[in-house]
Tab-separated table of C-alpha atoms in Angstrom:
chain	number	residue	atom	x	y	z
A	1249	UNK	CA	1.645	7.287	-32.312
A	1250	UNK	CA	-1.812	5.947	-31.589
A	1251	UNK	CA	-0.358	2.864	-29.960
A	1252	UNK	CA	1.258	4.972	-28.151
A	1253	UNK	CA	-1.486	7.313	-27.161
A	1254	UNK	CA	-3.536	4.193	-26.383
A	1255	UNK	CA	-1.028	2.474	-23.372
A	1256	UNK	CA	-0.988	6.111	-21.882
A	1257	UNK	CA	-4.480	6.284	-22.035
A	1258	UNK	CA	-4.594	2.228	-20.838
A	1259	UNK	CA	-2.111	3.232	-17.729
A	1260	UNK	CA	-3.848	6.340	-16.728
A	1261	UNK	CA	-7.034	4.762	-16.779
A	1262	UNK	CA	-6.425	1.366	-14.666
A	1263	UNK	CA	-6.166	1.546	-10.841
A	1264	UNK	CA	-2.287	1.409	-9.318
A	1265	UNK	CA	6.072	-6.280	-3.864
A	1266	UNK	CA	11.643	-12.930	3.548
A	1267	UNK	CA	14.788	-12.062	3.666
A	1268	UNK	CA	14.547	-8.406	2.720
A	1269	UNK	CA	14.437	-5.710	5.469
A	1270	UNK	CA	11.768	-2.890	5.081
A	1271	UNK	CA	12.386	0.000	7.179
A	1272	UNK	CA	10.103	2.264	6.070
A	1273	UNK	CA	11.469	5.811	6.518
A	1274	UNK	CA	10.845	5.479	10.584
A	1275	UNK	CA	7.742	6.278	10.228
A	1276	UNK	CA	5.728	7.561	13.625
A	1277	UNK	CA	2.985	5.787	15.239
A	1278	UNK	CA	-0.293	7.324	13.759
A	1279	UNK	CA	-1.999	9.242	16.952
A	1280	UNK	CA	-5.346	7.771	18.044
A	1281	UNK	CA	-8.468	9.260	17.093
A	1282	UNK	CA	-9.408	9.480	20.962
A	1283	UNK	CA	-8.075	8.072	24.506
A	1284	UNK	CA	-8.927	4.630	23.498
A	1285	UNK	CA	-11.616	2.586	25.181
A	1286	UNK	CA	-10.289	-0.535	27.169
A	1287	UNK	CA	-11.117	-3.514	25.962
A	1288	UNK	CA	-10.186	-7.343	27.792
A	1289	UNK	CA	-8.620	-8.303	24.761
A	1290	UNK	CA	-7.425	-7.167	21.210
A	1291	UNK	CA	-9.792	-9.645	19.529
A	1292	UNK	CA	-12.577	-7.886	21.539
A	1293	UNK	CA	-11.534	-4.619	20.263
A	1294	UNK	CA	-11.298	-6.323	16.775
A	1295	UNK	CA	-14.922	-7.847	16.808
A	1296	UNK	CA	-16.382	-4.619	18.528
A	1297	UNK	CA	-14.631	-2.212	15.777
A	1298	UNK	CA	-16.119	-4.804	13.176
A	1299	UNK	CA	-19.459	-4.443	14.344
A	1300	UNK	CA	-19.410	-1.114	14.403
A	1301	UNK	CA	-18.659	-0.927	11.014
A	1302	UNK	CA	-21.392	-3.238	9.720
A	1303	UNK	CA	-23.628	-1.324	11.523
A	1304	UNK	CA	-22.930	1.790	9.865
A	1305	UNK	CA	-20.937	3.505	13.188
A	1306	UNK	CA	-17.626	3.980	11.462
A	1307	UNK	CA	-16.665	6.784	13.586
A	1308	UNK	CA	-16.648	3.764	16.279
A	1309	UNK	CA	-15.507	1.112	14.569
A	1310	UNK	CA	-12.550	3.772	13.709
A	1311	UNK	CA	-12.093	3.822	18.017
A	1312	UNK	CA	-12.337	0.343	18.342
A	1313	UNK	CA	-9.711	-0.523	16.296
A	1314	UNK	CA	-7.003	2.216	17.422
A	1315	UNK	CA	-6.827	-0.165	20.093
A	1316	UNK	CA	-6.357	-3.239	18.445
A	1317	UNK	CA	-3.647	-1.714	15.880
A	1318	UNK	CA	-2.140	-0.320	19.222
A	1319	UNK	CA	-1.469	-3.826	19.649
A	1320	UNK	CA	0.179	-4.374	16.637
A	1321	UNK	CA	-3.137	-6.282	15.084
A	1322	UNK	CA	-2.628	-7.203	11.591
A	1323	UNK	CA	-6.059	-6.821	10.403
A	1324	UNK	CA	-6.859	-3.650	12.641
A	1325	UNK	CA	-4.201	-2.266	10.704
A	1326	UNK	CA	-5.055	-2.865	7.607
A	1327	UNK	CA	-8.456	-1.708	8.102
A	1328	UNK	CA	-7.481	1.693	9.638
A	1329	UNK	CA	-5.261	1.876	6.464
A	1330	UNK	CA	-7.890	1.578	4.222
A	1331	UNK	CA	-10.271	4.071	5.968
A	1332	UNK	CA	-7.815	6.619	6.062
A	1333	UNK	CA	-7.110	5.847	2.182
A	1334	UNK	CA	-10.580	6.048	1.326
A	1335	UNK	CA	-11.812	8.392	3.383
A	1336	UNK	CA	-14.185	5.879	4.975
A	1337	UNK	CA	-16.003	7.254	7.994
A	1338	UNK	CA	-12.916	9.274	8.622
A	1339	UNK	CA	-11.390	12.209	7.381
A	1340	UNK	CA	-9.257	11.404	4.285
A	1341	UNK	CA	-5.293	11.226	5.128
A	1342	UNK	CA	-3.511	9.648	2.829
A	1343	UNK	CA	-0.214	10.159	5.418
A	1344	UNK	CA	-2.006	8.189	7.978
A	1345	UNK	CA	-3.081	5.247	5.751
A	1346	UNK	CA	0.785	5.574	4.973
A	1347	UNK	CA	1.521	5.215	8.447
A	1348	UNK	CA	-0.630	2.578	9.516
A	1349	UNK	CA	0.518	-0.137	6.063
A	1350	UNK	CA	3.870	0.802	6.975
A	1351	UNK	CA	3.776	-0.806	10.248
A	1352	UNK	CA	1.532	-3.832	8.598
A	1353	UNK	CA	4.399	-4.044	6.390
A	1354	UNK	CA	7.396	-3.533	8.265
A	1355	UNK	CA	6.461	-6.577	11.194
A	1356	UNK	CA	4.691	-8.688	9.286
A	1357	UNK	CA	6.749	-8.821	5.822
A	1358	UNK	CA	8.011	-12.773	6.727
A	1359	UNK	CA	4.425	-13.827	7.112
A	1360	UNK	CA	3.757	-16.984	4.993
A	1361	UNK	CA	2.806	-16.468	1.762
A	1362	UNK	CA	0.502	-19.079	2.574
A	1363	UNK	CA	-0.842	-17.261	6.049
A	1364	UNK	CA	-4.952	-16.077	5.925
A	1365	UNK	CA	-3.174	-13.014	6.687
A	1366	UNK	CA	-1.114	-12.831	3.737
A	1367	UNK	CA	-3.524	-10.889	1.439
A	1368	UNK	CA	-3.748	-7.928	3.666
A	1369	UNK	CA	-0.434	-8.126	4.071
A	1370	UNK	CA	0.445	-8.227	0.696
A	1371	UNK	CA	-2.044	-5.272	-0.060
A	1372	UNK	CA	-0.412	-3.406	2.143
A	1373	UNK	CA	2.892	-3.472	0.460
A	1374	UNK	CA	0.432	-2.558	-2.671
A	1375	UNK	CA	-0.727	0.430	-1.345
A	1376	UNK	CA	2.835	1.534	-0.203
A	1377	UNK	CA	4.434	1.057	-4.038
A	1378	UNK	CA	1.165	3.612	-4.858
A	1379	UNK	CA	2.059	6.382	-2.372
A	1380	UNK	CA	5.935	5.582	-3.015
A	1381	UNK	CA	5.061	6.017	-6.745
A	1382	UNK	CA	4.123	10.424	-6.244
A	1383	UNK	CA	4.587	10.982	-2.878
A	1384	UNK	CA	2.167	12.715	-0.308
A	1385	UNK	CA	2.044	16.763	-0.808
A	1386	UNK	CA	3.293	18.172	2.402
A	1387	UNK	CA	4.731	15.000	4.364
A	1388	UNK	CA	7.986	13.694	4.369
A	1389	UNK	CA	6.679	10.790	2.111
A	1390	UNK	CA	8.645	12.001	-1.154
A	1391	UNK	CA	7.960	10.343	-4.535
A	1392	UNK	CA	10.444	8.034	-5.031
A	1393	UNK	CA	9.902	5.333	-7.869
A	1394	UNK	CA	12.939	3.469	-6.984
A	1395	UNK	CA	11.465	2.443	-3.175
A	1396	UNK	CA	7.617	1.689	-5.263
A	1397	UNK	CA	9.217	-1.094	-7.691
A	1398	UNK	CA	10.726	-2.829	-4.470
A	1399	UNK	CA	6.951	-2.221	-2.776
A	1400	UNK	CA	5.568	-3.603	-5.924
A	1401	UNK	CA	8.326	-6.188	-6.888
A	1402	UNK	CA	8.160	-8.123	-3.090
A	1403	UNK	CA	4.393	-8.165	-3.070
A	1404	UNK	CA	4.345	-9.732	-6.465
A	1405	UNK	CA	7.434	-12.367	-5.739
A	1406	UNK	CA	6.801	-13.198	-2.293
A	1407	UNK	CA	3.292	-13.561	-1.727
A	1408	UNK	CA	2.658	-13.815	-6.155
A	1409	UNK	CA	-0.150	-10.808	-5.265
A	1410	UNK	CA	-2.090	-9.829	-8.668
A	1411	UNK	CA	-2.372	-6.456	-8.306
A	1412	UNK	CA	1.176	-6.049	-7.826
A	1413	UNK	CA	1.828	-8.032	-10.747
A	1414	UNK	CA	-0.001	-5.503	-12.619
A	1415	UNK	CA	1.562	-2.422	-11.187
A	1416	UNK	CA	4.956	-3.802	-11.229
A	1417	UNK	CA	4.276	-4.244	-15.417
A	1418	UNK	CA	3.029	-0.744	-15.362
A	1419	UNK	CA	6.573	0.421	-14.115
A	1420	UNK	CA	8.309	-1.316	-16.598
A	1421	UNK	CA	5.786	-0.960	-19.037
A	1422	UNK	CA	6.749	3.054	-18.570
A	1423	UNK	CA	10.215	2.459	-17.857
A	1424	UNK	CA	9.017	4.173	-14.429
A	1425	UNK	CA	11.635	3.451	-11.702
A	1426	UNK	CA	13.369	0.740	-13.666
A	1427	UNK	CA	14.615	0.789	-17.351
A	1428	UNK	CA	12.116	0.249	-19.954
A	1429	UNK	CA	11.067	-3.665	-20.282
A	1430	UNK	CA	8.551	-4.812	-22.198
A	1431	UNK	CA	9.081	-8.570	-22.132
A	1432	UNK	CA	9.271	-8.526	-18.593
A	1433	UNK	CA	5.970	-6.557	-18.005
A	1434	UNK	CA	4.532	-9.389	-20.358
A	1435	UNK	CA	6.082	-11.714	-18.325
A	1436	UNK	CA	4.441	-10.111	-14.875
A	1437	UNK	CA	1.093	-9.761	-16.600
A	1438	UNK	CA	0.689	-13.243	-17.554
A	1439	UNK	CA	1.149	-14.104	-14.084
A	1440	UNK	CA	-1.523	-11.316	-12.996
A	1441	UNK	CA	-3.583	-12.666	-16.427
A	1442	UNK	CA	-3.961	-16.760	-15.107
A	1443	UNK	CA	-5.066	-15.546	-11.527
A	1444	UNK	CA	-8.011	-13.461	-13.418
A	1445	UNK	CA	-6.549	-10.093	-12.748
A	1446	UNK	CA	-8.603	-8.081	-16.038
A	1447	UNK	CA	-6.432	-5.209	-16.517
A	1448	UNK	CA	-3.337	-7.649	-16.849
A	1449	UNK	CA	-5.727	-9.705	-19.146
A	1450	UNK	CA	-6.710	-6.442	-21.043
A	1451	UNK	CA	-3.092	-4.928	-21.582
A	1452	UNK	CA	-1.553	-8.182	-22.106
A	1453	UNK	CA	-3.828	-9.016	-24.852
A	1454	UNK	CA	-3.160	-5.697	-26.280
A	1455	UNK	CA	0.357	-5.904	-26.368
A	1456	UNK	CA	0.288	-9.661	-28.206
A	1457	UNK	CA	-2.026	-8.303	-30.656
A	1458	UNK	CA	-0.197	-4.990	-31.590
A	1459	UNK	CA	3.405	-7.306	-31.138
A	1460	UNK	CA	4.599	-3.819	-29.495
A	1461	UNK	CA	7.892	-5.329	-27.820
A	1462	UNK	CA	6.781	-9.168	-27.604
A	1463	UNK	CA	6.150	-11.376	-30.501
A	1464	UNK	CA	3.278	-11.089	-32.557
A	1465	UNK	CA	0.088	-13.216	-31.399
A	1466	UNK	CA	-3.112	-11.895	-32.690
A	1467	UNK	CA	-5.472	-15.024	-31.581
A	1468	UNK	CA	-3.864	-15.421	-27.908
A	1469	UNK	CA	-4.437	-11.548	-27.237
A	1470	UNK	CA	-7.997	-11.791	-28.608
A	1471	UNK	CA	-8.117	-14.454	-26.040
A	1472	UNK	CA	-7.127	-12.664	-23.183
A	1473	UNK	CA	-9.297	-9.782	-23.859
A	1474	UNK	CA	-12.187	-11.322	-24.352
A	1475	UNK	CA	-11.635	-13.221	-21.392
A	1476	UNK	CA	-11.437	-9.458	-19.528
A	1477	UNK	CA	-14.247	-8.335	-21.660
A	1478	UNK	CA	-16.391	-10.906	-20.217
A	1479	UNK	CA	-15.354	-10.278	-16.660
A	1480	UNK	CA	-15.790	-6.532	-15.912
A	1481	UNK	CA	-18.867	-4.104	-15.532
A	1482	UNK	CA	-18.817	-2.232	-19.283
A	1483	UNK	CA	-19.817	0.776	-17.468
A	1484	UNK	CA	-16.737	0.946	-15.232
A	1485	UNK	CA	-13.940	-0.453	-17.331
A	1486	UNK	CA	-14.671	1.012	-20.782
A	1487	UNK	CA	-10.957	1.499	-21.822
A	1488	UNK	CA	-11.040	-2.427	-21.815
A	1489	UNK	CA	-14.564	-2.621	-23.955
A	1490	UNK	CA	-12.499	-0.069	-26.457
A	1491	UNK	CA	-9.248	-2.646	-26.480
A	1492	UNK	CA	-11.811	-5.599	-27.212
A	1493	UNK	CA	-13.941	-3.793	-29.531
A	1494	UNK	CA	-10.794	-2.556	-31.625
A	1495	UNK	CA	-9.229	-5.776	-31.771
A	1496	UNK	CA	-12.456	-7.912	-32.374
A	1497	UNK	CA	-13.153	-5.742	-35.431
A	1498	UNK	CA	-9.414	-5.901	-36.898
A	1499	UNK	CA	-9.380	-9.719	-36.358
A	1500	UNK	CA	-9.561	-12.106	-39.609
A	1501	UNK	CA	-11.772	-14.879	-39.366
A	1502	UNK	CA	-8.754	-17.334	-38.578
A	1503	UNK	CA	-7.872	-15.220	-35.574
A	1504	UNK	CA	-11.271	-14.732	-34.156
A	1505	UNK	CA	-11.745	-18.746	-34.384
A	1506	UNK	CA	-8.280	-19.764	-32.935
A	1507	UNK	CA	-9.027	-17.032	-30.505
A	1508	UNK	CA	-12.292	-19.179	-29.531
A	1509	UNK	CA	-10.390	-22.620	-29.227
A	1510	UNK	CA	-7.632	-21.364	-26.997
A	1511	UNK	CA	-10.495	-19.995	-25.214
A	1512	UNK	CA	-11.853	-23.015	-24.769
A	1513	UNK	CA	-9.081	-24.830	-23.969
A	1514	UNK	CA	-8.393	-22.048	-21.240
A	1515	UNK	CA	-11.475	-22.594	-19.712
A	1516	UNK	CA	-11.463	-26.856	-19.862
A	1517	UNK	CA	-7.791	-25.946	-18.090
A	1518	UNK	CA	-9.422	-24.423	-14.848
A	1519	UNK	CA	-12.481	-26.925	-14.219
């Protein structure tokens, strides 16, 4: 039961993917804050709505690039998406951020993994498996699980994005949208675990020390958690000092110095 108590605790407390065809519930062109400004080219638009935002004029920057995601501007997009997530110089609307990735997504989902553009892209597709996951109150964006593990699953195959890694182990982690798999979430946050991700590093470790669904392997967790433990600002991410502290203080001597050579040999792998 405490296991048990402890992934719930783990999930709730760690922030939520070419040939497929996205069409993402039709949804409407988000309406401009304003009339939008002319501009002699989208990448004046896009450099203008930058500089704005550096400068602290987000209400501006917000104007500026209405026109350039008018245009079908990847980046423009991407950043409107996130203000409207975040409620960053404009009002909070979670339906408009919905809006504006879903267009990011649906015309750019071929984009090379290997594009500059790819990580917004890929974040996009993120962010839609999150809103996918419970819905939006009072839109016609219904929860639907189902539609977030594709989200989730083509950001983390195609373009092998981390943080859908992670949230694509979640879901089967929880048997959320997908029957209950813990090998494969292991499998998904190993991938998320090489690239750095912490939280993959953090519940992966967990998992190989408790053996809950994947083979016993005390030292190799130890590794991976310290490896998050090292990584992360104890103030913000103290579900992942708790996993390290528990397991560090359950650890035999032979685990905690195997845990220290496969550390070491982890880190003489990346230089």
């Amino acid at each position: 039961m405490r296991t048990s108590r402890l992934i719930a605790a783990i999930l709730g407390a760690a922030v939520l993917t070419p040939n497929m065809v996205f069409a993402l519930d039709a949804a409407p062109r988000p309406q401009p804050l304003m009339p939008a400004t002319k501009y002699g080219s989208v990448r004046e638009a896009l450099r203008t709505g930058m500089r704005d935002y550096n400068a602290g004029d987000k209400l501006g920057a917000a104007q500026a690039l209405e026109y350039a995601a008018g245009q079908g501007h990847t980046l423009a997009l991407w950043k409107l998406g996130r203000m409207y997530a975040d409620g960053d110089g404009v009002q909070h609307d979670d339906l408009k951020a919905f809006e504006y990735f879903s267009k990011l997504a649906d015309q750019n989902a071929d984009e090379s993994p290997d594009s500059p553009n790819a990580p917004v892209i890929s974040s996009a597709f993120v962010a839609l498996g999150t809103y996918f996951l419970d819905g939006i109150k009072g839109t016609y964006v219904a929860a639907n699980p189902a539609r977030a593990v594709e989200m989730f699953n083509y950001a983390a195959s195609y373009f092998s994005d981390s943080n859908a890694q992670y949230n694509l182990a979640r879901l089967y982690l929880e048997g959320t949208g997908v029957d209950k798999d813990v090998r494969l979430a292991a499998r998904w946050l190993n991938l998320a675990a090489e690239k750095g991700h912490h939280a993959s590093q953090a519940v992966l470790g967990h998992l190989l020390i408790t053996g809950q669904g994947v083979p016993r392997q005390r030292a190799r967790g130890l590794m991976w958690l310290t490896l998050a433990r090292e990584s992360i600002d104890p103030t913000k991410d103290q579900w992942i000092v708790k996993l390290y502290d528990d397991a560090f203080e359950n650890a035999g001597d032979g685990d905690r110095k195997l845990a220290l050579a496969l550390l070491e040999q982890y880190m003489q792998s990346r230089h």
